[in-house]
């Protein structure tokens, strides 16, 4: 267990590492209406992200190393259901946010998708889950980075 001061420094280090990885454009909150196993939640998130990639880059986006960047923090709600906090970059700002909120809702549950504002602390909020025993996953196609950050 780390002290408050150590935790604060660790969070800040993660923020400083994540912020410049892409031009973040959406800050999202994705909730599941029913309990979903973590593997199933991940599959649903990746399917949703694939739909975004296809809208932006076409069906063969992966063959050319294209795709949106994302950072995802996972939280367990009090009702024992997974909730994701997600940053998307890589061109999503040209897509209609409400369309994708509706798509998430149809298949999964409530979604909020907002334009990302670096001054509102979204990255700092997401990385706090590392210190709470959670995890943060990220994928940055232009840098070839795909990893899970654990506490």
Short mmCIF file of C-alpha atoms in Angstrom, two decimals:
data_model
loop_
_atom_site.label_atom_id
_atom_site.label_comp_id
_atom_site.label_asym_id
_atom_site.label_seq_id
_atom_site.Cartn_x
_atom_site.Cartn_y
_atom_site.Cartn_z
CA UNK A 1 0.00 0.00 0.00
CA UNK A 2 1.29 3.45 -0.87
CA UNK A 3 0.96 6.60 1.19
CA UNK A 4 -1.28 9.45 0.09
CA UNK A 5 1.72 11.47 -1.10
CA UNK A 6 3.21 8.52 -2.98
CA UNK A 7 -0.18 7.85 -4.58
CA UNK A 8 -0.49 11.46 -5.64
CA UNK A 9 2.95 11.32 -7.30
CA UNK A 10 2.11 8.03 -8.99
CA UNK A 11 -1.18 9.36 -10.36
CA UNK A 12 0.57 12.46 -11.66
CA UNK A 13 3.21 10.33 -13.40
CA UNK A 14 0.51 8.29 -15.16
CA UNK A 15 -1.32 11.47 -16.18
CA UNK A 16 1.86 12.93 -17.64
CA UNK A 17 2.47 9.71 -19.56
CA UNK A 18 -1.09 9.31 -20.92
CA UNK A 19 -1.88 12.91 -21.86
CA UNK A 20 0.54 13.25 -24.81
CA UNK A 21 -0.16 9.79 -26.28
CA UNK A 22 -2.87 11.24 -28.52
CA UNK A 23 -5.10 14.22 -29.15
CA UNK A 24 -7.93 13.02 -26.88
CA UNK A 25 -11.33 14.04 -28.23
CA UNK A 26 -14.05 12.16 -26.34
CA UNK A 27 -14.47 11.43 -22.66
CA UNK A 28 -17.00 8.63 -22.15
CA UNK A 29 -18.82 6.86 -19.34
CA UNK A 30 -20.21 3.44 -20.26
CA UNK A 31 -22.46 1.51 -17.90
CA UNK A 32 -23.99 -1.93 -18.25
CA UNK A 33 -27.66 -2.26 -17.32
CA UNK A 34 -27.16 -5.84 -16.13
CA UNK A 35 -24.23 -7.63 -14.50
CA UNK A 36 -21.71 -8.68 -17.15
CA UNK A 37 -18.59 -10.80 -16.68
CA UNK A 38 -15.41 -8.71 -17.19
CA UNK A 39 -14.42 -10.68 -20.31
CA UNK A 40 -17.86 -10.09 -21.83
CA UNK A 41 -17.69 -6.40 -20.90
CA UNK A 42 -14.32 -6.16 -22.65
CA UNK A 43 -15.68 -7.89 -25.77
CA UNK A 44 -18.63 -5.51 -25.90
CA UNK A 45 -16.33 -2.51 -25.52
CA UNK A 46 -14.01 -3.76 -28.27
CA UNK A 47 -17.00 -4.41 -30.57
CA UNK A 48 -18.23 -0.86 -29.94
CA UNK A 49 -14.74 0.49 -30.65
CA UNK A 50 -14.53 -1.60 -33.83
CA UNK A 51 -17.73 0.10 -35.04
CA UNK A 52 -16.13 3.49 -34.43
CA UNK A 53 -13.01 2.42 -36.33
CA UNK A 54 -15.03 1.16 -39.28
CA UNK A 55 -16.98 4.42 -39.44
CA UNK A 56 -13.74 6.40 -39.54
CA UNK A 57 -11.36 4.19 -41.52
CA UNK A 58 -13.41 1.49 -43.28
CA UNK A 59 -13.61 -2.26 -42.76
CA UNK A 60 -9.88 -2.90 -43.23
CA UNK A 61 -8.66 -0.27 -40.80
CA UNK A 62 -6.37 -2.67 -38.92
CA UNK A 63 -4.43 -3.76 -42.00
CA UNK A 64 -2.97 -0.28 -42.39
CA UNK A 65 -2.26 0.29 -38.72
CA UNK A 66 -5.18 2.67 -38.47
CA UNK A 67 -7.61 2.94 -35.61
CA UNK A 68 -8.66 5.13 -32.76
CA UNK A 69 -6.62 5.40 -29.60
CA UNK A 70 -8.30 4.69 -26.30
CA UNK A 71 -7.63 4.61 -22.59
CA UNK A 72 -10.15 2.79 -20.40
CA UNK A 73 -10.50 2.76 -16.64
CA UNK A 74 -12.68 0.07 -15.11
CA UNK A 75 -14.76 0.65 -12.00
CA UNK A 76 -17.17 -1.62 -10.15
CA UNK A 77 -20.40 0.12 -9.20
CA UNK A 78 -22.10 -0.53 -5.86
CA UNK A 79 -24.68 -2.68 -7.65
CA UNK A 80 -21.78 -4.97 -8.71
CA UNK A 81 -21.82 -3.94 -12.36
CA UNK A 82 -18.82 -2.80 -14.41
CA UNK A 83 -18.58 0.84 -15.43
CA UNK A 84 -15.99 2.15 -17.89
CA UNK A 85 -14.41 5.60 -18.12
CA UNK A 86 -12.90 5.98 -21.59
CA UNK A 87 -10.87 8.51 -23.53
CA UNK A 88 -10.91 8.24 -27.32
CA UNK A 89 -8.57 9.97 -29.75
CA UNK A 90 -7.58 9.46 -33.35
CA UNK A 91 -10.29 11.38 -35.16
CA UNK A 92 -13.51 10.57 -33.28
CA UNK A 93 -14.45 14.24 -33.06
CA UNK A 94 -15.85 14.09 -36.62
CA UNK A 95 -18.42 11.48 -35.55
CA UNK A 96 -21.79 12.34 -34.04
CA UNK A 97 -21.52 11.60 -30.30
CA UNK A 98 -25.26 11.04 -29.82
CA UNK A 99 -25.25 8.29 -32.44
CA UNK A 100 -22.68 6.36 -30.44
CA UNK A 101 -24.42 7.03 -27.14
CA UNK A 102 -27.53 5.47 -28.67
CA UNK A 103 -25.55 2.49 -29.99
CA UNK A 104 -24.05 1.77 -26.57
CA UNK A 105 -27.49 2.12 -24.97
CA UNK A 106 -29.11 -0.35 -27.39
CA UNK A 107 -26.65 -3.11 -26.57
CA UNK A 108 -25.38 -2.38 -23.08
CA UNK A 109 -26.78 0.42 -20.96
CA UNK A 110 -26.34 4.11 -20.28
CA UNK A 111 -23.60 6.08 -22.03
CA UNK A 112 -22.36 9.62 -21.75
CA UNK A 113 -19.97 10.89 -24.40
CA UNK A 114 -18.60 14.38 -23.99
CA UNK A 115 -15.99 16.39 -25.86
CA UNK A 116 -12.72 15.97 -24.01
CA UNK A 117 -11.46 19.02 -22.11
CA UNK A 118 -7.93 18.59 -20.78
CA UNK A 119 -8.58 21.18 -18.07
CA UNK A 120 -11.35 19.15 -16.40
CA UNK A 121 -9.15 16.36 -15.02
CA UNK A 122 -10.54 13.30 -16.83
CA UNK A 123 -7.16 11.55 -17.08
CA UNK A 124 -6.41 12.17 -13.41
CA UNK A 125 -9.86 10.81 -12.52
CA UNK A 126 -9.26 7.65 -14.56
CA UNK A 127 -5.84 6.82 -13.16
CA UNK A 128 -7.08 6.90 -9.58
CA UNK A 129 -8.46 3.39 -10.19
CA UNK A 130 -4.95 1.98 -10.35
CA UNK A 131 -4.52 2.86 -6.70
CA UNK A 132 -7.93 1.42 -5.83
CA UNK A 133 -7.06 -2.04 -7.11
CA UNK A 134 -8.51 -1.44 -10.54
CA UNK A 135 -6.91 -1.35 -13.91
CA UNK A 136 -6.47 0.89 -16.87
CA UNK A 137 -6.19 -0.51 -20.37
CA UNK A 138 -4.98 1.43 -23.35
CA UNK A 139 -4.45 1.05 -27.05
CA UNK A 140 -2.49 3.52 -29.15
CA UNK A 141 -2.28 2.19 -32.74
CA UNK A 142 0.11 4.81 -34.09
CA UNK A 143 2.68 3.90 -31.44
CA UNK A 144 1.87 0.18 -31.36
CA UNK A 145 1.12 0.38 -27.63
CA UNK A 146 -1.40 -1.97 -26.06
CA UNK A 147 -1.11 -2.62 -22.37
CA UNK A 148 -2.85 -2.98 -19.04
CA UNK A 149 -1.75 -0.87 -16.10
CA UNK A 150 -2.40 -2.64 -12.81
CA UNK A 151 -2.14 -1.44 -9.25
#
